[in-house]
């Protein structure tokens, strides 16, 4: 009999969202009348349709595919030059950041890239992950065999958890011990916290002192409204020598169903071989992409390009304004209900402290049963998330207003 990958058996079997689904189903079966009142503020998925500039580009590209003269087969695995150029120019060089077109790798999603990046990193790295955090960072390391078993609270041996708490404003500080690979997500899913320039400078300095690599997830970069908050890790001097950045069109352009993202791997980023020699990672990622990936569809890349047109940029700003407007409504509602709230100003998530010593799951049940609203229990993102819950602002304004109203009515 063939062997399976035992590491998969260590996974806390996709606990969070299936468990939410199970509890919501049990509730709607027991309360069929309440089912129509149910408002979902759980999953981090966009709700608004694609911007008109994207739809126009999609139609044009589809027609090109239908004619022999303009049909496209396989494209470059790294992405079409015109898209890599538009990204490097608009997202980086326009802001004074030194990123070359061929340091951009276009992909079908940041989730995949966050997992795939482990392909080019060694198996002996000490991994540091914020807690609470986007579960993909931890689970992909478990699958790659970088951890031991999980304990009762779901923490894996072999991973350094960086506590994100009320005290540090949910932005982790560099640890006192050595780690090789550090995941940072700013603005953060689930807490909505965004790292300041001094906080990111401390991380880049740490990475230089320890020869570490920072994996910087900027999926929510477009939601930053506070001036002075870095949009890219490359705004920090020295980051080109220690950081990879992940960006996605999912949350700014509403591409969660269309699928397009990018990874920046600077040519000046190095890591060491088993023999201690320093080598660039850029050729390894290029090799990884050309071997294991066959590129994003032409049609999708044209759609992504349209986000950089004048209308596209305006329409993206409207989308962000809509979701951040929802977040403001939710923050105001939760505050009026006497709850302690974070986030919502630089991210489409609000992070709420459970009152009256409720656990995250007890608060989930209470809000589901009494307010008929689905939130996400903070403990599902890591043990430090216990005592908190996340409310997603990805919704219609009407729903956000109704959720705010119901939160105020809740009796804890
Ligand atoms: C939504 C999200 C992404 C984007 O993932 P895609 O695969 O590009 O849709 C990346 N990181 C975080 C933390 C997210 O919440």
Short mmCIF file of C-alpha atoms and ligand atoms in Angstrom, two decimals:
data_model
loop_
_atom_site.label_atom_id
_atom_site.label_comp_id
_atom_site.label_asym_id
_atom_site.label_seq_id
_atom_site.Cartn_x
_atom_site.Cartn_y
_atom_site.Cartn_z
CA UNK A 1 0.00 0.00 0.00
CA UNK A 2 1.25 3.47 -0.84
CA UNK A 3 2.07 5.93 1.92
CA UNK A 4 0.05 9.07 2.51
CA UNK A 5 1.36 12.39 3.81
CA UNK A 6 1.05 11.86 7.57
CA UNK A 7 1.35 15.59 8.15
CA UNK A 8 -2.21 16.05 6.90
CA UNK A 9 -3.44 13.92 9.80
CA UNK A 10 -2.05 16.49 12.25
CA UNK A 11 -4.40 19.16 10.88
CA UNK A 12 -7.24 20.31 13.08
CA UNK A 13 -9.51 19.16 10.21
CA UNK A 14 -10.80 22.49 8.83
CA UNK A 15 -12.49 23.11 12.12
CA UNK A 16 -13.60 26.73 11.96
CA UNK A 17 -15.83 27.23 8.92
CA UNK A 18 -17.33 23.70 8.87
CA UNK A 19 -18.25 24.13 12.55
CA UNK A 20 -19.83 27.52 11.84
CA UNK A 21 -21.77 25.89 8.97
CA UNK A 22 -22.91 23.07 11.23
CA UNK A 23 -24.18 25.44 13.95
CA UNK A 24 -25.93 27.69 11.43
CA UNK A 25 -27.67 24.66 9.85
CA UNK A 26 -28.78 23.36 13.24
CA UNK A 27 -30.16 26.81 14.06
CA UNK A 28 -32.09 27.26 10.80
CA UNK A 29 -33.52 23.72 11.02
CA UNK A 30 -34.72 24.34 14.56
CA UNK A 31 -35.96 27.87 13.73
CA UNK A 32 -37.23 27.87 10.14
CA UNK A 33 -38.99 31.23 10.73
CA UNK A 34 -35.72 32.90 11.72
CA UNK A 35 -33.87 31.57 8.66
CA UNK A 36 -34.99 34.46 6.46
CA UNK A 37 -33.79 36.94 9.08
CA UNK A 38 -30.29 35.45 9.08
CA UNK A 39 -27.47 37.84 8.09
CA UNK A 40 -24.04 36.40 7.37
CA UNK A 41 -21.08 38.46 8.54
CA UNK A 42 -18.84 35.45 8.85
CA UNK A 43 -16.80 34.55 5.81
CA UNK A 44 -14.40 37.10 4.36
CA UNK A 45 -15.88 37.16 0.87
CA UNK A 46 -16.89 40.21 -1.12
CA UNK A 47 -20.58 40.76 -1.93
CA UNK A 48 -20.61 43.52 -4.57
CA UNK A 49 -20.41 42.76 -8.31
CA UNK A 50 -17.24 43.31 -10.34
CA UNK A 51 -16.48 46.91 -11.39
CA UNK A 52 -17.85 47.89 -14.85
CA UNK A 53 -14.30 48.47 -16.19
CA UNK A 54 -13.53 44.81 -15.42
CA UNK A 55 -16.71 43.55 -17.08
CA UNK A 56 -15.86 45.56 -20.20
CA UNK A 57 -12.32 44.14 -20.31
CA UNK A 58 -13.66 40.61 -19.81
CA UNK A 59 -16.09 40.93 -22.73
CA UNK A 60 -13.36 42.26 -25.01
CA UNK A 61 -10.94 39.52 -24.02
CA UNK A 62 -13.57 36.80 -24.52
CA UNK A 63 -14.19 38.08 -28.05
CA UNK A 64 -10.43 38.01 -28.73
CA UNK A 65 -10.39 34.37 -27.69
CA UNK A 66 -13.12 33.66 -30.24
CA UNK A 67 -11.16 34.78 -33.26
CA UNK A 68 -8.21 32.98 -34.87
CA UNK A 69 -6.22 36.22 -35.23
CA UNK A 70 -6.41 37.22 -31.58
CA UNK A 71 -6.82 33.84 -29.85
CA UNK A 72 -4.34 33.18 -27.01
CA UNK A 73 -3.09 29.80 -25.87
CA UNK A 74 -0.62 29.35 -23.03
CA UNK A 75 0.74 32.65 -21.81
CA UNK A 76 3.94 33.23 -19.84
CA UNK A 77 3.75 31.33 -16.53
CA UNK A 78 4.79 34.48 -14.64
CA UNK A 79 2.00 36.56 -16.17
CA UNK A 80 1.78 38.71 -19.31
CA UNK A 81 4.40 41.47 -19.49
CA UNK A 82 1.73 44.18 -19.79
CA UNK A 83 0.12 43.12 -16.52
CA UNK A 84 3.42 42.73 -14.65
CA UNK A 85 4.34 46.19 -15.90
CA UNK A 86 1.01 47.76 -14.87
CA UNK A 87 1.34 46.24 -11.40
CA UNK A 88 4.97 47.22 -10.82
CA UNK A 89 4.38 50.72 -12.13
CA UNK A 90 1.07 51.50 -10.39
CA UNK A 91 1.36 49.60 -7.11
CA UNK A 92 5.06 50.20 -6.48
CA UNK A 93 7.09 52.53 -8.69
CA UNK A 94 4.39 55.25 -8.69
CA UNK A 95 4.87 55.33 -4.90
CA UNK A 96 8.63 55.57 -5.18
CA UNK A 97 9.23 51.88 -4.46
CA UNK A 98 11.91 50.00 -6.30
CA UNK A 99 10.18 46.94 -7.81
CA UNK A 100 10.99 45.72 -11.34
CA UNK A 101 8.37 44.28 -13.71
CA UNK A 102 10.06 40.86 -13.64
CA UNK A 103 9.93 40.75 -9.84
CA UNK A 104 6.13 40.47 -10.13
CA UNK A 105 4.67 36.96 -10.46
CA UNK A 106 0.98 36.83 -11.39
CA UNK A 107 -1.00 33.94 -9.93
CA UNK A 108 -4.52 32.68 -9.34
CA UNK A 109 -4.61 33.72 -5.69
CA UNK A 110 -2.66 34.77 -2.64
CA UNK A 111 -3.92 31.79 -0.70
CA UNK A 112 -2.16 29.47 -3.15
CA UNK A 113 0.97 31.64 -3.16
CA UNK A 114 1.17 31.73 0.65
CA UNK A 115 1.19 27.93 0.62
CA UNK A 116 3.35 27.46 -2.49
CA UNK A 117 6.13 29.72 -1.22
CA UNK A 118 7.16 26.92 1.14
CA UNK A 119 8.30 24.98 -1.94
CA UNK A 120 11.37 27.20 -2.24
CA UNK A 121 12.18 27.42 1.48
CA UNK A 122 14.02 24.74 3.41
CA UNK A 123 12.40 22.32 5.82
CA UNK A 124 14.46 23.27 8.87
CA UNK A 125 13.36 26.89 9.19
CA UNK A 126 12.00 28.16 12.49
CA UNK A 127 8.58 29.57 11.59
CA UNK A 128 6.89 32.48 13.38
CA UNK A 129 3.20 33.17 12.94
CA UNK A 130 1.02 35.84 14.57
CA UNK A 131 -1.78 34.61 16.82
CA UNK A 132 -4.62 35.12 15.91
CA UNK A 133 -4.02 34.77 12.17
CA UNK A 134 -5.30 33.74 8.74
CA UNK A 135 -5.25 29.93 9.18
CA UNK A 136 -3.53 29.27 5.83
CA UNK A 137 -0.07 30.20 7.15
CA UNK A 138 -0.19 27.61 9.91
CA UNK A 139 -1.92 24.81 8.01
CA UNK A 140 0.44 24.96 5.02
CA UNK A 141 3.39 24.61 7.37
CA UNK A 142 1.71 21.64 9.02
CA UNK A 143 1.18 20.01 5.60
CA UNK A 144 4.83 20.64 4.71
CA UNK A 145 5.94 18.79 7.82
CA UNK A 146 7.35 21.83 9.59
CA UNK A 147 5.48 21.17 12.85
CA UNK A 148 4.71 18.52 15.41
CA UNK A 149 1.25 17.75 16.72
CA UNK A 150 -1.29 20.31 17.92
CA UNK A 151 -2.12 20.66 21.60
CA UNK A 152 -5.63 21.06 23.03
CA UNK A 153 -5.86 24.74 22.18
CA UNK A 154 -4.83 23.97 18.60
CA UNK A 155 -1.23 25.28 18.87
CA UNK A 156 1.35 23.19 16.97
CA UNK A 157 4.75 22.37 18.41
CA UNK A 158 7.51 23.74 16.23
CA UNK A 159 5.71 27.01 15.45
CA UNK A 160 6.56 30.23 17.29
CA UNK A 161 3.30 32.02 17.95
CA UNK A 162 3.55 35.80 18.16
CA UNK A 163 0.78 36.96 20.49
CA UNK A 164 -1.41 39.78 19.14
CA UNK A 165 -3.28 41.22 22.08
CA UNK A 166 -5.03 44.32 23.34
CA UNK A 167 -1.70 45.36 24.91
CA UNK A 168 0.23 45.47 21.62
CA UNK A 169 -2.73 46.74 19.61
CA UNK A 170 -2.83 43.35 17.80
CA UNK A 171 0.47 43.97 16.00
CA UNK A 172 3.13 41.41 16.94
CA UNK A 173 6.61 42.44 18.11
CA UNK A 174 9.81 40.66 17.06
CA UNK A 175 10.52 37.76 19.44
CA UNK A 176 13.55 37.55 21.70
CA UNK A 177 14.59 34.21 20.15
CA UNK A 178 15.75 33.45 16.60
CA UNK A 179 13.24 32.64 13.86
CA UNK A 180 13.94 32.20 10.14
CA UNK A 181 10.58 32.85 8.49
CA UNK A 182 8.03 35.39 9.73
CA UNK A 183 4.47 35.78 8.46
CA UNK A 184 3.01 39.27 8.77
CA UNK A 185 -0.44 40.28 7.57
CA UNK A 186 -1.13 44.00 7.54
CA UNK A 187 -3.88 45.20 7.54
CA UNK A 188 -4.75 42.10 9.43
CA UNK A 189 -7.33 39.41 8.95
CA UNK A 190 -8.98 38.89 11.50
CA UNK A 191 -8.17 41.82 13.80
CA UNK A 192 -8.20 44.69 11.29
CA UNK A 193 -4.99 46.05 12.86
CA UNK A 194 -2.43 47.70 10.56
CA UNK A 195 1.27 47.89 11.41
CA UNK A 196 2.85 51.35 11.65
CA UNK A 197 6.12 52.29 9.98
CA UNK A 198 8.16 51.98 13.23
CA UNK A 199 6.62 48.53 13.84
CA UNK A 200 7.57 47.32 10.36
CA UNK A 201 11.01 48.91 10.69
CA UNK A 202 11.56 46.84 13.84
CA UNK A 203 10.67 43.69 11.88
CA UNK A 204 12.96 44.50 8.96
CA UNK A 205 15.77 45.24 11.41
CA UNK A 206 15.12 41.93 13.15
CA UNK A 207 15.13 40.11 9.80
CA UNK A 208 18.49 41.68 8.91
CA UNK A 209 20.00 40.77 12.28
CA UNK A 210 18.76 37.18 12.09
CA UNK A 211 18.98 36.54 8.35
CA UNK A 212 15.21 35.92 8.41
CA UNK A 213 12.65 36.23 5.63
CA UNK A 214 9.40 38.16 6.11
CA UNK A 215 6.37 36.87 4.21
CA UNK A 216 4.24 40.00 4.02
CA UNK A 217 0.56 39.53 3.16
CA UNK A 218 -0.85 42.85 1.94
CA UNK A 219 -4.21 41.52 0.72
CA UNK A 220 -6.02 44.42 2.45
CA UNK A 221 -3.58 47.16 1.47
CA UNK A 222 -6.28 49.06 -0.45
CA UNK A 223 -8.30 49.50 2.76
CA UNK A 224 -5.67 51.62 4.53
CA UNK A 225 -7.14 55.04 5.25
CA UNK A 226 -4.83 56.31 7.99
CA UNK A 227 -2.00 58.40 6.60
CA UNK A 228 1.47 57.12 7.37
CA UNK A 229 0.54 53.42 7.52
CA UNK A 230 2.79 51.58 5.01
CA UNK A 231 0.96 49.95 2.09
CA UNK A 232 3.92 47.79 1.19
CA UNK A 233 6.79 46.24 3.13
CA UNK A 234 9.09 47.75 0.50
CA UNK A 235 8.37 51.18 1.96
CA UNK A 236 10.82 50.10 4.68
CA UNK A 237 14.53 50.46 3.86
CA UNK A 238 16.21 47.09 3.61
CA UNK A 239 12.99 45.15 2.91
CA UNK A 240 14.16 44.22 -0.59
CA UNK A 241 16.81 42.08 1.07
CA UNK A 242 14.47 40.27 3.47
CA UNK A 243 10.84 40.29 2.30
CA UNK A 244 8.41 38.69 -0.12
CA UNK A 245 5.08 40.48 -0.55
CA UNK A 246 1.75 38.90 -1.43
CA UNK A 247 -1.02 40.98 -2.98
CA UNK A 248 -4.40 40.01 -4.33
CA UNK A 249 -7.14 41.49 -6.49
CA UNK A 250 -9.71 39.61 -4.40
CA UNK A 251 -10.51 42.26 -1.83
CA UNK A 252 -9.87 45.45 -3.81
CA UNK A 253 -11.28 44.52 -7.24
CA UNK A 254 -13.74 41.94 -5.94
CA UNK A 255 -11.89 39.11 -7.72
CA UNK A 256 -12.62 36.35 -5.17
CA UNK A 257 -14.53 34.45 -7.85
CA UNK A 258 -12.45 35.54 -10.84
CA UNK A 259 -9.05 34.71 -9.18
CA UNK A 260 -5.95 36.82 -9.68
CA UNK A 261 -3.14 37.81 -7.35
CA UNK A 262 0.57 38.49 -7.37
CA UNK A 263 3.73 37.81 -5.44
CA UNK A 264 6.74 40.11 -5.38
CA UNK A 265 10.09 38.35 -5.08
CA UNK A 266 12.93 40.92 -5.18
CA UNK A 267 16.07 39.80 -7.00
CA UNK A 268 18.10 41.05 -4.04
CA UNK A 269 16.45 38.57 -1.64
CA UNK A 270 18.70 35.66 -0.65
CA UNK A 271 18.63 32.61 1.57
CA UNK A 272 21.28 30.04 2.34
CA UNK A 273 21.88 26.56 0.96
CA UNK A 274 22.41 23.50 3.15
CA UNK A 275 26.13 24.21 2.78
CA UNK A 276 25.72 27.78 4.02
CA UNK A 277 26.10 29.52 0.66
CA UNK A 278 23.92 32.59 0.02
CA UNK A 279 21.72 32.32 -3.11
CA UNK A 280 18.96 34.43 -4.65
CA UNK A 281 15.38 33.16 -4.26
CA UNK A 282 14.04 34.87 -7.40
CA UNK A 283 15.30 32.16 -9.81
CA UNK A 284 13.86 29.46 -7.54
CA UNK A 285 10.40 31.05 -7.51
CA UNK A 286 10.62 31.56 -11.26
CA UNK A 287 11.46 27.87 -11.64
CA UNK A 288 8.72 26.84 -9.27
CA UNK A 289 6.13 28.84 -11.24
CA UNK A 290 7.28 27.64 -14.67
CA UNK A 291 7.26 24.02 -13.51
CA UNK A 292 4.15 23.79 -11.33
CA UNK A 293 1.96 26.55 -12.76
CA UNK A 294 0.73 27.36 -16.24
CA UNK A 295 -0.36 30.93 -15.78
CA UNK A 296 -3.59 32.79 -15.14
CA UNK A 297 -6.07 32.91 -18.02
CA UNK A 298 -5.61 35.67 -20.58
CA UNK A 299 -9.16 36.85 -19.95
CA UNK A 300 -8.57 37.19 -16.22
CA UNK A 301 -5.29 39.04 -16.67
CA UNK A 302 -7.01 41.55 -18.99
CA UNK A 303 -9.64 41.99 -16.25
CA UNK A 304 -6.90 42.64 -13.67
CA UNK A 305 -5.22 45.13 -15.99
CA UNK A 306 -8.51 47.05 -16.23
CA UNK A 307 -8.32 47.76 -12.48
CA UNK A 308 -5.40 50.08 -13.24
CA UNK A 309 -7.28 52.17 -15.81
CA UNK A 310 -8.61 55.55 -14.68
CA UNK A 311 -12.20 54.24 -14.46
CA UNK A 312 -10.96 51.03 -12.85
CA UNK A 313 -9.11 52.91 -10.12
CA UNK A 314 -12.18 55.04 -9.44
CA UNK A 315 -14.45 52.00 -9.30
CA UNK A 316 -12.09 50.21 -6.91
CA UNK A 317 -12.13 53.28 -4.66
CA UNK A 318 -15.96 53.15 -4.70
CA UNK A 319 -15.95 49.48 -3.68
CA UNK A 320 -13.52 50.13 -0.82
CA UNK A 321 -15.55 53.16 0.27
CA UNK A 322 -18.65 50.99 0.34
CA UNK A 323 -17.11 48.27 2.52
CA UNK A 324 -15.35 50.74 4.83
CA UNK A 325 -18.67 52.59 5.13
CA UNK A 326 -20.22 49.32 6.32
CA UNK A 327 -17.33 48.87 8.75
CA UNK A 328 -17.98 52.34 10.20
CA UNK A 329 -21.66 51.48 10.67
CA UNK A 330 -20.73 48.21 12.40
CA UNK A 331 -18.12 49.88 14.65
CA UNK A 332 -20.64 52.56 15.68
CA UNK A 333 -23.29 49.91 16.36
CA UNK A 334 -20.97 47.75 18.43
CA UNK A 335 -19.73 50.76 20.40
CA UNK A 336 -23.30 51.93 21.05
CA UNK A 337 -23.97 48.43 22.36
CA UNK A 338 -21.18 48.99 24.90
CA UNK A 339 -18.78 46.57 23.23
CA UNK A 340 -15.00 47.06 22.93
CA UNK A 341 -14.17 47.29 19.22
CA UNK A 342 -11.01 47.42 17.08
CA UNK A 343 -10.39 47.52 13.36
CA UNK A 344 -12.70 48.78 10.65
CA UNK A 345 -10.63 51.84 9.68
CA UNK A 346 -7.84 50.18 7.66
CA UNK A 347 -9.57 46.85 7.02
CA UNK A 348 -13.01 45.43 6.21
CA UNK A 349 -13.14 43.60 9.54
CA UNK A 350 -14.11 44.68 13.00
CA UNK A 351 -12.71 42.83 16.00
CA UNK A 352 -14.95 42.81 19.04
CA UNK A 353 -14.32 41.78 22.62
CA UNK A 354 -16.96 39.35 23.94
CA UNK A 355 -18.72 40.87 26.94
CA UNK A 356 -19.52 39.22 30.27
CA UNK A 357 -16.74 36.63 29.98
CA UNK A 358 -18.41 34.85 27.10
CA UNK A 359 -16.04 32.60 25.17
CA UNK A 360 -15.82 33.27 21.44
CA UNK A 361 -18.05 30.29 20.65
CA UNK A 362 -20.57 31.18 23.39
CA UNK A 363 -20.77 34.68 21.88
CA UNK A 364 -21.21 33.10 18.42
CA UNK A 365 -24.19 31.05 19.67
CA UNK A 366 -25.70 34.03 21.50
CA UNK A 367 -25.45 36.32 18.44
CA UNK A 368 -26.78 33.58 16.15
CA UNK A 369 -29.74 32.73 18.41
CA UNK A 370 -30.72 36.19 19.62
CA UNK A 371 -29.67 38.46 16.75
CA UNK A 372 -29.74 35.90 13.88
CA UNK A 373 -26.36 37.15 12.74
CA UNK A 374 -23.40 34.92 11.82
CA UNK A 375 -20.01 36.21 13.00
CA UNK A 376 -16.66 34.40 13.24
CA UNK A 377 -15.40 33.31 16.66
CA UNK A 378 -11.95 34.78 17.32
CA UNK A 379 -10.66 31.56 18.87
CA UNK A 380 -10.89 29.96 15.42
CA UNK A 381 -7.93 32.10 14.33
CA UNK A 382 -5.67 31.10 17.23
CA UNK A 383 -5.71 30.80 21.00
CA UNK A 384 -5.12 34.55 21.51
CA UNK A 385 -8.35 35.15 19.61
CA UNK A 386 -10.32 33.63 22.50
CA UNK A 387 -12.68 36.22 23.98
CA UNK A 388 -13.05 38.04 20.64
CA UNK A 389 -15.13 37.77 17.50
CA UNK A 390 -14.76 39.11 13.96
CA UNK A 391 -17.55 40.85 12.07
CA UNK A 392 -17.02 41.14 8.34
CA UNK A 393 -17.99 44.37 6.57
CA UNK A 394 -18.39 42.53 3.26
CA UNK A 395 -22.11 43.05 2.90
CA UNK A 396 -24.80 45.39 1.61
CA UNK A 397 -25.25 48.67 3.48
CA UNK A 398 -28.78 47.61 4.45
CA UNK A 399 -27.45 44.44 6.05
CA UNK A 400 -24.64 46.27 7.85
CA UNK A 401 -27.16 48.73 9.28
CA UNK A 402 -29.47 45.93 10.36
CA UNK A 403 -26.59 44.05 12.04
CA UNK A 404 -25.60 47.24 13.89
CA UNK A 405 -29.21 47.68 15.05
CA UNK A 406 -29.45 44.07 16.26
CA UNK A 407 -26.12 44.24 18.10
CA UNK A 408 -27.48 47.20 20.08
CA UNK A 409 -30.58 45.19 21.06
CA UNK A 410 -28.61 42.21 22.40
CA UNK A 411 -28.89 41.53 26.14
CA UNK A 412 -25.72 39.81 27.34
C1 LIG B 1 -8.68 37.12 1.34
C2 LIG B 1 -7.26 36.98 1.76
C3 LIG B 1 -6.26 36.73 0.82
C4 LIG B 1 -6.57 36.64 -0.65
O1 LIG B 1 -6.62 35.35 -1.07
P1 LIG B 1 -6.91 35.01 -2.62
O2 LIG B 1 -6.51 33.59 -2.72
O3 LIG B 1 -6.07 35.92 -3.44
O4 LIG B 1 -8.37 35.23 -2.85
C5 LIG B 1 -4.96 36.63 1.26
N1 LIG B 1 -4.65 36.78 2.56
C6 LIG B 1 -5.58 37.03 3.49
C7 LIG B 1 -5.19 37.22 4.89
C8 LIG B 1 -6.92 37.12 3.12
O5 LIG B 1 -7.85 37.35 4.05
#
